[in-house]
Tab-separated table of N, CA, C and O in Angstrom:
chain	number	residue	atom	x	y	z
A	1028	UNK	N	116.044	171.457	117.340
A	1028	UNK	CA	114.889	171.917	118.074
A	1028	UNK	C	113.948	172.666	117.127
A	1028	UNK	O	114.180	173.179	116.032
A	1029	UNK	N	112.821	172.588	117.847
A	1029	UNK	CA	111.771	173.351	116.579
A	1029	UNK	C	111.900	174.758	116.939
A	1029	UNK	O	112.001	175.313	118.034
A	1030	UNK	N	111.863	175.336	115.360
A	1030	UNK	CA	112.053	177.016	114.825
A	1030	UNK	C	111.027	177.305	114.104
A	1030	UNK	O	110.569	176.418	113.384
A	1031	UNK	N	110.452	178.539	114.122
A	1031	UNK	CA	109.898	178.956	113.706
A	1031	UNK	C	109.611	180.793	113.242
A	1031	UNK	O	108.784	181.472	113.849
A	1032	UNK	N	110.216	181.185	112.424
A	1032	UNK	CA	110.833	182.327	112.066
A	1032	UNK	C	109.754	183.276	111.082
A	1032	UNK	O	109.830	183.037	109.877
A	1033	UNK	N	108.945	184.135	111.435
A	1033	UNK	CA	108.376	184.985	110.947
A	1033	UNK	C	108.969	186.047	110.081
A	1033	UNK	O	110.196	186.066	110.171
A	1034	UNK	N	108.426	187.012	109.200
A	1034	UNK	CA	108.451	187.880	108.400
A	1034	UNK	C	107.813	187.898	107.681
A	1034	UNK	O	106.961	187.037	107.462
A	1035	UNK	N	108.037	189.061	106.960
A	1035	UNK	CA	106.619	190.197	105.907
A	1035	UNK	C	106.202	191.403	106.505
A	1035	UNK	O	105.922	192.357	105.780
A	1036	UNK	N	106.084	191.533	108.372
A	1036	UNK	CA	105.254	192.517	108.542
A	1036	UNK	C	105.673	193.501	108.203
A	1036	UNK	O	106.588	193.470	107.381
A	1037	UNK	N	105.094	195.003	108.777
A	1037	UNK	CA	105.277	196.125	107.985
A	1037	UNK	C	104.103	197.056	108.595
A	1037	UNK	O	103.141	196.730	109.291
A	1038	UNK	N	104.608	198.684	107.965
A	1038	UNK	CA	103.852	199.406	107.797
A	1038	UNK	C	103.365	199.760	106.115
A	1038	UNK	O	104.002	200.105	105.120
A	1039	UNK	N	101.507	199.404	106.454
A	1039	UNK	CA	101.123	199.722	105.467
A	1039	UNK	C	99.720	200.347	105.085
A	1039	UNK	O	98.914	199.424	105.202
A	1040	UNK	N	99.114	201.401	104.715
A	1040	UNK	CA	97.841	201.424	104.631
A	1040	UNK	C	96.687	201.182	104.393
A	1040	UNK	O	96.354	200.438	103.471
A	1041	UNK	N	95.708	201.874	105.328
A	1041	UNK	CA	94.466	200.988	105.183
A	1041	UNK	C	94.024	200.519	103.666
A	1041	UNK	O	94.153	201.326	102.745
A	1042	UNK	N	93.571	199.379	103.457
A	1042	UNK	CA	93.340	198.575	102.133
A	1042	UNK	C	94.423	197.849	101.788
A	1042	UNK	O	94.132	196.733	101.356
A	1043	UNK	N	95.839	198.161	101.842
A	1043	UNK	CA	96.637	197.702	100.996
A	1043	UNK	C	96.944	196.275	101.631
A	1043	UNK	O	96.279	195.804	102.553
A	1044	UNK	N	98.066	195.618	101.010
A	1044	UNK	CA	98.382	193.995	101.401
A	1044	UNK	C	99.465	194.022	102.034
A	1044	UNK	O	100.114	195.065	101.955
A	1045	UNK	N	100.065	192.765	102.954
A	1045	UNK	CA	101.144	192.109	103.080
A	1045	UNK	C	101.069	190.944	103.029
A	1045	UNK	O	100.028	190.387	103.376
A	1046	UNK	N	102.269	190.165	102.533
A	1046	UNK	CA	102.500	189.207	102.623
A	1046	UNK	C	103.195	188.199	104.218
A	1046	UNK	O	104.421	188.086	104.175
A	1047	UNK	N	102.746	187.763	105.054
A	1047	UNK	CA	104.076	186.752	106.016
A	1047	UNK	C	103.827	185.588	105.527
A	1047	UNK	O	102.930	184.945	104.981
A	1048	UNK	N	105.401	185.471	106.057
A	1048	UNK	CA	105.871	183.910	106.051
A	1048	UNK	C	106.557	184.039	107.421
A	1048	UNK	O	106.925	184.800	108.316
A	1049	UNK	N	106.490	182.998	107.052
A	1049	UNK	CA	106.979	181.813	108.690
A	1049	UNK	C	107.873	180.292	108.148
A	1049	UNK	O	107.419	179.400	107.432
A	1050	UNK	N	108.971	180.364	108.639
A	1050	UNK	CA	110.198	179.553	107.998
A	1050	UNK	C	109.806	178.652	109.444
A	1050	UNK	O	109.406	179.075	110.529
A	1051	UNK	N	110.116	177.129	108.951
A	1051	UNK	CA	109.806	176.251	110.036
A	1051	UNK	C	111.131	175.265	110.046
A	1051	UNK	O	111.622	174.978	108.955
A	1052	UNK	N	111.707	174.753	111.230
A	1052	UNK	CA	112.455	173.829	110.859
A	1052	UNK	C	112.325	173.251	112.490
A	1052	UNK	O	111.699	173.773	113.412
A	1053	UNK	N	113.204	171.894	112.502
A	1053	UNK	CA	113.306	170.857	113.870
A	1053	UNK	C	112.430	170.089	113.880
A	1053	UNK	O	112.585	169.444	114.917
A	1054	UNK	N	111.059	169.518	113.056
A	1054	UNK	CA	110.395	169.013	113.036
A	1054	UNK	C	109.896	168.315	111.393
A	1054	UNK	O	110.518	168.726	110.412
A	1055	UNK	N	108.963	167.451	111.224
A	1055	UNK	CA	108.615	166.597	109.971
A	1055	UNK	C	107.250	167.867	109.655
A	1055	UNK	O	106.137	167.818	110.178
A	1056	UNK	N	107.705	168.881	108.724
A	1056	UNK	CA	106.847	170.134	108.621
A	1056	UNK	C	105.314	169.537	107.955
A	1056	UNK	O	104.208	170.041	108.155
A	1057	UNK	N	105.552	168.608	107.314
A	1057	UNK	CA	104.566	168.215	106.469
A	1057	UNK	C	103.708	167.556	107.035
A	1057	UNK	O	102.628	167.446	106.455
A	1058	UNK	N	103.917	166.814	108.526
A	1058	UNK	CA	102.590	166.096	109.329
A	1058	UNK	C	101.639	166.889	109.837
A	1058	UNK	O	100.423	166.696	109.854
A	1059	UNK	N	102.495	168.137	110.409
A	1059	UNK	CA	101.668	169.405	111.059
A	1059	UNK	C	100.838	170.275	110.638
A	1059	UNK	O	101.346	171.071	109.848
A	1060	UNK	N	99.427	170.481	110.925
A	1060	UNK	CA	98.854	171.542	110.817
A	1060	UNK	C	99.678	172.883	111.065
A	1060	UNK	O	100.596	172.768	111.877
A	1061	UNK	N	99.531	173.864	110.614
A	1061	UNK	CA	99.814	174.982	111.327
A	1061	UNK	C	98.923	176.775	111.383
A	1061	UNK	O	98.240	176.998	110.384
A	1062	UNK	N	98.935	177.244	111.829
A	1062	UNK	CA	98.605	178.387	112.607
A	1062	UNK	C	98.458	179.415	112.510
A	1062	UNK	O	99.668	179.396	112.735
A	1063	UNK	N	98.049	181.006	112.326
A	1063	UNK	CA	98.601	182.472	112.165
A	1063	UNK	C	97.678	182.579	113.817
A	1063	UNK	O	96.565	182.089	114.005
A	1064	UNK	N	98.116	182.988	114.369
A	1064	UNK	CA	97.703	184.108	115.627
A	1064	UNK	C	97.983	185.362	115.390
A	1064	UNK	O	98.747	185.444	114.428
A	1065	UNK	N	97.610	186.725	115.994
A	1065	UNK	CA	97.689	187.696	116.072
A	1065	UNK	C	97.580	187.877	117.805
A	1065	UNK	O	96.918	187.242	118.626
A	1066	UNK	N	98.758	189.299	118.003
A	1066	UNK	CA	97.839	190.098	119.299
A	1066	UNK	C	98.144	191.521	119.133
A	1066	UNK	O	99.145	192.064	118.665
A	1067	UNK	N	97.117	191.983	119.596
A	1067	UNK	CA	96.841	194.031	119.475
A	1067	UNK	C	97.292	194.104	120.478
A	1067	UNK	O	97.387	193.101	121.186
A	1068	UNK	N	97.814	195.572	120.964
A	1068	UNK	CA	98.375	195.880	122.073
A	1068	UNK	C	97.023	195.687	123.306
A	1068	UNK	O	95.894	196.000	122.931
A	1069	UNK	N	97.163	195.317	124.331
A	1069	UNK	CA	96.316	195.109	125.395
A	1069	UNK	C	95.360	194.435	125.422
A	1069	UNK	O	94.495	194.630	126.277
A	1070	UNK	N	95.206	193.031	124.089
A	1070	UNK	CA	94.290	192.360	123.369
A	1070	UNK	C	95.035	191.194	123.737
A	1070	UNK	O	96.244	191.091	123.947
A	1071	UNK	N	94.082	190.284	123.786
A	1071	UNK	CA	94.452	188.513	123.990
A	1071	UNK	C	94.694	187.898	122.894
A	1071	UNK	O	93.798	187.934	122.051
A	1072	UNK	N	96.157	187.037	122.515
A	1072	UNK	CA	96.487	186.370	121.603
A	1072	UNK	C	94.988	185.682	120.693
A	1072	UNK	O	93.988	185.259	121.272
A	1073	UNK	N	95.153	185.715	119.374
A	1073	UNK	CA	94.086	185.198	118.807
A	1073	UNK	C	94.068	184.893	117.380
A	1073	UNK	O	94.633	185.345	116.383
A	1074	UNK	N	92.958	183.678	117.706
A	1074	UNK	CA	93.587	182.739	116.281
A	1074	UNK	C	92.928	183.620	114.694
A	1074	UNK	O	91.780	184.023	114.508
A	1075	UNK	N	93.971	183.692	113.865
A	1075	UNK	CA	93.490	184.248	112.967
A	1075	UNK	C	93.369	183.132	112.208
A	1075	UNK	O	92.224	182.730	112.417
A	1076	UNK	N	94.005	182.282	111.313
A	1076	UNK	CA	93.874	181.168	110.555
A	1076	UNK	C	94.349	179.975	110.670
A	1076	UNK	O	95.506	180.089	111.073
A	1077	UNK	N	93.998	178.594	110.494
A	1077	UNK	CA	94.677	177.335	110.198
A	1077	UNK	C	94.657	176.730	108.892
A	1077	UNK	O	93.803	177.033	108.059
A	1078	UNK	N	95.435	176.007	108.713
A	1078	UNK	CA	95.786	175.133	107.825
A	1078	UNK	C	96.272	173.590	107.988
A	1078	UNK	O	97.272	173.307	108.647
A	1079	UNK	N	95.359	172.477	107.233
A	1079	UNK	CA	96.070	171.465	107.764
A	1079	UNK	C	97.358	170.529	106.956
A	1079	UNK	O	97.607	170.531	105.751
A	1080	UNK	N	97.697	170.154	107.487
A	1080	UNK	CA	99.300	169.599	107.243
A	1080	UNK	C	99.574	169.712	105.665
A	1080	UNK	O	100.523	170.244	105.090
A	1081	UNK	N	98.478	169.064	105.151
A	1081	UNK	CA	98.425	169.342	103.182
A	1081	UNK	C	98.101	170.162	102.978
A	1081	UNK	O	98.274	170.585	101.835
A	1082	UNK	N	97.501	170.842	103.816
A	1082	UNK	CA	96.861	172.327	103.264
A	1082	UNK	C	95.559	172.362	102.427
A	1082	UNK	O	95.178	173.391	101.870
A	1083	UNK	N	94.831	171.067	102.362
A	1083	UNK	CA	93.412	170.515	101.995
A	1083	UNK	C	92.645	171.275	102.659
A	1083	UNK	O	91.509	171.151	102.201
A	1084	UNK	N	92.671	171.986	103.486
A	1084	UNK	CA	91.665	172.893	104.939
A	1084	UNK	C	92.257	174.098	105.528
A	1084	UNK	O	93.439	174.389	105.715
A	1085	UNK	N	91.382	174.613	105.730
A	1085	UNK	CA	91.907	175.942	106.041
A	1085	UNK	C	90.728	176.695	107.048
A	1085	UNK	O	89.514	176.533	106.921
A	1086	UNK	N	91.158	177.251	107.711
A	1086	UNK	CA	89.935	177.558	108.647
A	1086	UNK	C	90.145	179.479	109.256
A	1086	UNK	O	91.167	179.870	109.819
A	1087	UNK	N	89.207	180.175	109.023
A	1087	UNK	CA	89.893	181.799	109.103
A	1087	UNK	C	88.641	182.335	110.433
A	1087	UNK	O	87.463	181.978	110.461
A	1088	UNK	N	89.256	183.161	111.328
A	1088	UNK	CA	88.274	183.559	112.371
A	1088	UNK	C	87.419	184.799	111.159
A	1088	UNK	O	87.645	185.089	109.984
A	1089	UNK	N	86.454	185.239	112.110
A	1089	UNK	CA	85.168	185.404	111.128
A	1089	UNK	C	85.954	187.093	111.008
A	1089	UNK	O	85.725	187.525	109.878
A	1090	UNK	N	86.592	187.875	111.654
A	1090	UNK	CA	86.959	188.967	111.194
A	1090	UNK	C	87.905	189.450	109.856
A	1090	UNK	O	87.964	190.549	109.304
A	1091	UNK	N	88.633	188.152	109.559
A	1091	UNK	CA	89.471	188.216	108.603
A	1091	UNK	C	88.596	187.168	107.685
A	1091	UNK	O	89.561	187.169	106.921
A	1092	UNK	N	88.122	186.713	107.361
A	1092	UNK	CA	87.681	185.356	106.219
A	1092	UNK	C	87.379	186.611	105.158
A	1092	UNK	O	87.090	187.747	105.533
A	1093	UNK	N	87.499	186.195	103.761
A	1093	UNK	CA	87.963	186.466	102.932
A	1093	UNK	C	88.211	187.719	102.025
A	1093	UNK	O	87.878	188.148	100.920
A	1094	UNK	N	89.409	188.266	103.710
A	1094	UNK	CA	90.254	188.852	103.228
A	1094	UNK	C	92.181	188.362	103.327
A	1094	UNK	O	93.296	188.750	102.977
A	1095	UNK	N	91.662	187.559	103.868
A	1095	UNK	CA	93.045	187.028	104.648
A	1095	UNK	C	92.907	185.395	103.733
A	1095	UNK	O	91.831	184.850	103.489
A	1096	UNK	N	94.487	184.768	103.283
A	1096	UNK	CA	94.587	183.426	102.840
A	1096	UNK	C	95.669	183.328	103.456
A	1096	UNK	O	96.612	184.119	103.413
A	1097	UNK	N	95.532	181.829	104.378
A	1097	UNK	CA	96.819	180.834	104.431
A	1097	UNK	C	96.716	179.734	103.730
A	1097	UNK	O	95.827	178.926	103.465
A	1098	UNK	N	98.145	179.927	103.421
A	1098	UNK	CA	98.219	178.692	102.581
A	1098	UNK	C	99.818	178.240	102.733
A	1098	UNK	O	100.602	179.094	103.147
A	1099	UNK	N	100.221	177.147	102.463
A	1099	UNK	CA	101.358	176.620	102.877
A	1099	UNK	C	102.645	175.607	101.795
A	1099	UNK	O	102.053	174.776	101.107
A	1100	UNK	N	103.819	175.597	101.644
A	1100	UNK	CA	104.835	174.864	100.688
A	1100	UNK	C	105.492	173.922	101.733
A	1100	UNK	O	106.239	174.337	102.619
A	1101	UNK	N	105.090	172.378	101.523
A	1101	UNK	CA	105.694	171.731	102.022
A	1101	UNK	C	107.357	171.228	102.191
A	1101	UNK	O	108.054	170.566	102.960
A	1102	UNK	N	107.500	172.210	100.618
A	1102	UNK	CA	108.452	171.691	99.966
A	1102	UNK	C	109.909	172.625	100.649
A	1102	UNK	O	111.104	172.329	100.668
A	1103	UNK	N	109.245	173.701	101.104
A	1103	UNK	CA	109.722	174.973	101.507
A	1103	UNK	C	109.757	175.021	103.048
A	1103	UNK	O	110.641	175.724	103.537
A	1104	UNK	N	108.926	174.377	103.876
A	1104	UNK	CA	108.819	174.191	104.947
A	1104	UNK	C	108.536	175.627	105.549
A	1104	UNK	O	109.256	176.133	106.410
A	1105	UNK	N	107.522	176.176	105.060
A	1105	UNK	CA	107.492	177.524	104.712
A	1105	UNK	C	105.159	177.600	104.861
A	1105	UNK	O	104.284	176.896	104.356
A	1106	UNK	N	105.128	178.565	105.603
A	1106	UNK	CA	103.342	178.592	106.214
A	1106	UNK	C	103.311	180.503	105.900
A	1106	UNK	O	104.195	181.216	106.374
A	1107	UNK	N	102.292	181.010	105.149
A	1107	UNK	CA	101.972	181.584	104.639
A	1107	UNK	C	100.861	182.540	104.717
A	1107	UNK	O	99.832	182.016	104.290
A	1108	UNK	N	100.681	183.818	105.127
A	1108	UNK	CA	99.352	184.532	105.626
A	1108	UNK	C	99.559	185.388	104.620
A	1108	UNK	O	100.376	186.282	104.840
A	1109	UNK	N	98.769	185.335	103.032
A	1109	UNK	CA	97.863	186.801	102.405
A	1109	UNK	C	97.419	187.719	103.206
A	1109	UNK	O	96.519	187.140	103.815
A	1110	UNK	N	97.479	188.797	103.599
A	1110	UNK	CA	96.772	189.662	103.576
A	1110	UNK	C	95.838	190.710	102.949
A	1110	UNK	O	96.516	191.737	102.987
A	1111	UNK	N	95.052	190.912	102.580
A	1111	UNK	CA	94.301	192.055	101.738
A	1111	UNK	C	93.475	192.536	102.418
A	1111	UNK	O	93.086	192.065	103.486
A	1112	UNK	N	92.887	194.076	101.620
A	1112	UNK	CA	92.180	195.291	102.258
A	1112	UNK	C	92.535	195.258	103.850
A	1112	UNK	O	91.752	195.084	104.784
A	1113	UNK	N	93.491	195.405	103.877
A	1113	UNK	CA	93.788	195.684	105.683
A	1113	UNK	C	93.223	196.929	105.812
A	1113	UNK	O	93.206	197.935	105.103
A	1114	UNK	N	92.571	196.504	107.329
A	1114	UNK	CA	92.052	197.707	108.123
A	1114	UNK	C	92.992	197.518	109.325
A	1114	UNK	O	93.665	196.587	109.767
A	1115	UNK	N	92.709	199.035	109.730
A	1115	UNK	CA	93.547	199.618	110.874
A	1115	UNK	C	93.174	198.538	112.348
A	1115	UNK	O	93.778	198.622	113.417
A	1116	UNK	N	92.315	197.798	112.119
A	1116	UNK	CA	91.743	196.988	113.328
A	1116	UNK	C	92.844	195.616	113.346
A	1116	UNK	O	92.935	194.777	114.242
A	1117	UNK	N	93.553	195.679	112.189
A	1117	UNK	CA	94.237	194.725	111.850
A	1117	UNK	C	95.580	194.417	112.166
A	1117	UNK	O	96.314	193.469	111.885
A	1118	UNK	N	95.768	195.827	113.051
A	1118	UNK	CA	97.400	195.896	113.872
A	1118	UNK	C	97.618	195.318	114.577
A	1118	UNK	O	96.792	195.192	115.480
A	1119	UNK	N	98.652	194.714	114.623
A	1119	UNK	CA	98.690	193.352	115.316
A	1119	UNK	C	100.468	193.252	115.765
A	1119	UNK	O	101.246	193.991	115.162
A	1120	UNK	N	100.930	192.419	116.705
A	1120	UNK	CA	102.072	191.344	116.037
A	1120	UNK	C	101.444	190.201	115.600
A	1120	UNK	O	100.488	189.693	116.184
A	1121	UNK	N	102.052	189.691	114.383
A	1121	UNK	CA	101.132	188.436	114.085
A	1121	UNK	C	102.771	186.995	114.028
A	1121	UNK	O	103.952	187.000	113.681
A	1122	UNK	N	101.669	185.907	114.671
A	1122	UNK	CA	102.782	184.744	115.226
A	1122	UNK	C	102.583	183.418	114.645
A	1122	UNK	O	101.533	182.784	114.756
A	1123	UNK	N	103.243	183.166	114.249
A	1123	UNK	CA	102.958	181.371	113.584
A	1123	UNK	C	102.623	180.488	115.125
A	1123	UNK	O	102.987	181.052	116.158
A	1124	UNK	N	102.155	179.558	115.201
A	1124	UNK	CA	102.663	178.430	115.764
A	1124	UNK	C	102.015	177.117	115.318
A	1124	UNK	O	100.883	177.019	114.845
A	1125	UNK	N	102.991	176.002	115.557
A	1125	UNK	CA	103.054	174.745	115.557
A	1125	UNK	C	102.844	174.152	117.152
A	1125	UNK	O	103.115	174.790	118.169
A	1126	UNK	N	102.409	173.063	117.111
A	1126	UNK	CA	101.670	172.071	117.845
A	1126	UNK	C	102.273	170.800	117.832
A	1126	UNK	O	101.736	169.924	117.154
A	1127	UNK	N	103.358	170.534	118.502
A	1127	UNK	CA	104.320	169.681	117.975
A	1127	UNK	C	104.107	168.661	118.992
A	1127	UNK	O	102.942	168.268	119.051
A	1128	UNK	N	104.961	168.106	119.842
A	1128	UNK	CA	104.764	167.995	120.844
A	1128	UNK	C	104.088	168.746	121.820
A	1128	UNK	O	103.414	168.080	122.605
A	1129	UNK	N	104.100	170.044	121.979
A	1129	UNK	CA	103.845	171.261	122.821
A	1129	UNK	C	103.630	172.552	121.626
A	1129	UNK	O	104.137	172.415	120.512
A	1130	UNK	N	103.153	173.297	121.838
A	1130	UNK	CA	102.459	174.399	120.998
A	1130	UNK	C	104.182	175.449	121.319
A	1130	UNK	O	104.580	175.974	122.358
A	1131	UNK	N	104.804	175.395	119.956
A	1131	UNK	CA	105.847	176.568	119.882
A	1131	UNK	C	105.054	177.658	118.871
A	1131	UNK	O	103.977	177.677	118.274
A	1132	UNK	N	106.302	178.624	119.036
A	1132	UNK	CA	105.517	180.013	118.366
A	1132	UNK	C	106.873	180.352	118.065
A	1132	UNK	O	107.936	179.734	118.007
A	1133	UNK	N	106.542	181.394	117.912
A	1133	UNK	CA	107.946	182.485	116.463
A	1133	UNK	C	108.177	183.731	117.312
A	1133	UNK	O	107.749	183.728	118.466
A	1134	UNK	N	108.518	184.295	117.059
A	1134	UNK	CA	109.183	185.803	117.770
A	1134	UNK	C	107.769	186.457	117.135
A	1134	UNK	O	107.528	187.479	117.778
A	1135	UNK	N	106.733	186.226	116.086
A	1135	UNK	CA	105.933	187.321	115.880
A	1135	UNK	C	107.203	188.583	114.785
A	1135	UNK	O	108.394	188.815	114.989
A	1136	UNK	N	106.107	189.223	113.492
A	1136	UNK	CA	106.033	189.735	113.124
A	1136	UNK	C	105.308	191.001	113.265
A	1136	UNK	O	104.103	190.905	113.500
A	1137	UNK	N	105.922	192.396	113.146
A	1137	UNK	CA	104.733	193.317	113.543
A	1137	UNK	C	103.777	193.906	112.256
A	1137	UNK	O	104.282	193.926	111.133
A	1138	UNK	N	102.713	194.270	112.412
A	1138	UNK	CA	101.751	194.296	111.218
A	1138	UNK	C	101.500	195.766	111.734
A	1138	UNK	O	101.568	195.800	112.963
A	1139	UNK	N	101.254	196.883	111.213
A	1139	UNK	CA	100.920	198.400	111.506
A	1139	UNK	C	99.719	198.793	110.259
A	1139	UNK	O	100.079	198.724	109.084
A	1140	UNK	N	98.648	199.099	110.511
A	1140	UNK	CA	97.702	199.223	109.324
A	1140	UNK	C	97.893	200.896	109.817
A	1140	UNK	O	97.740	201.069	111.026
A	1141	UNK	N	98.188	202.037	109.053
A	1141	UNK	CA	97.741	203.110	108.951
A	1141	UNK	C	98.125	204.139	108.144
A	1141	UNK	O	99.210	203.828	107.654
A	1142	UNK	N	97.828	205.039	107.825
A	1142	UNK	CA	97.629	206.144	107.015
A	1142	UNK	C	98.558	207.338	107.538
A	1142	UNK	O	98.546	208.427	106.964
């Protein structure tokens, strides 16, 4: 069955980086586009970045673009969110998902920007 397993988040302060990953398995990882969502507490799930299946494209909502990179290892089966200069607006759980048959997701990672 399809998995999808987050980590990286963290507490960290404003400016500094994290790294997530998102471990994928149950599916052919390399046909699929895939995903970063975020949600803030009392905030509606929301797309932070895509990537498509080669990772030729990449697409970032306008609050994060370039501070934030996804990028992805096919080889690794493994989807990837840079983070940099995090701001505190940036607290989040943040969630992979795939679009497989049906749109799965990950347990979410938690992201804490503060000082």
């Amino acid at each position: 069955q399809v998995q999808l397993v987050e980590s990286g988040g963290g507490l960290v302060q404003p400016g500094g980086s994290l790294r997530l990953s998102c471990a994928a398995s149950g599916f052919t990882f390399s046909t699929y586009a895939m995903s970063w969502y975020r949600q803030a507490p009392g905030k509606e799930r929301e797309l932070v970045a895509v990537i498509t299946n080669t990772g030729g494209s990449t697409n970032y909502a306008d609050s994060v673009r370039g501070r934030f990179t996804i990028s992805r290892s096919n080889a690794k089966n493994t989807v990837y969110l840079q983070m940099n200069s995090l701001k505190p607006e940036d607290t989040a759980v943040y969630y992979c998902k795939a679009l497989v048959s049906r749109a799965y997701w990950g347990q979410g990672t938690q992201v804490i920007v503060s000082s």
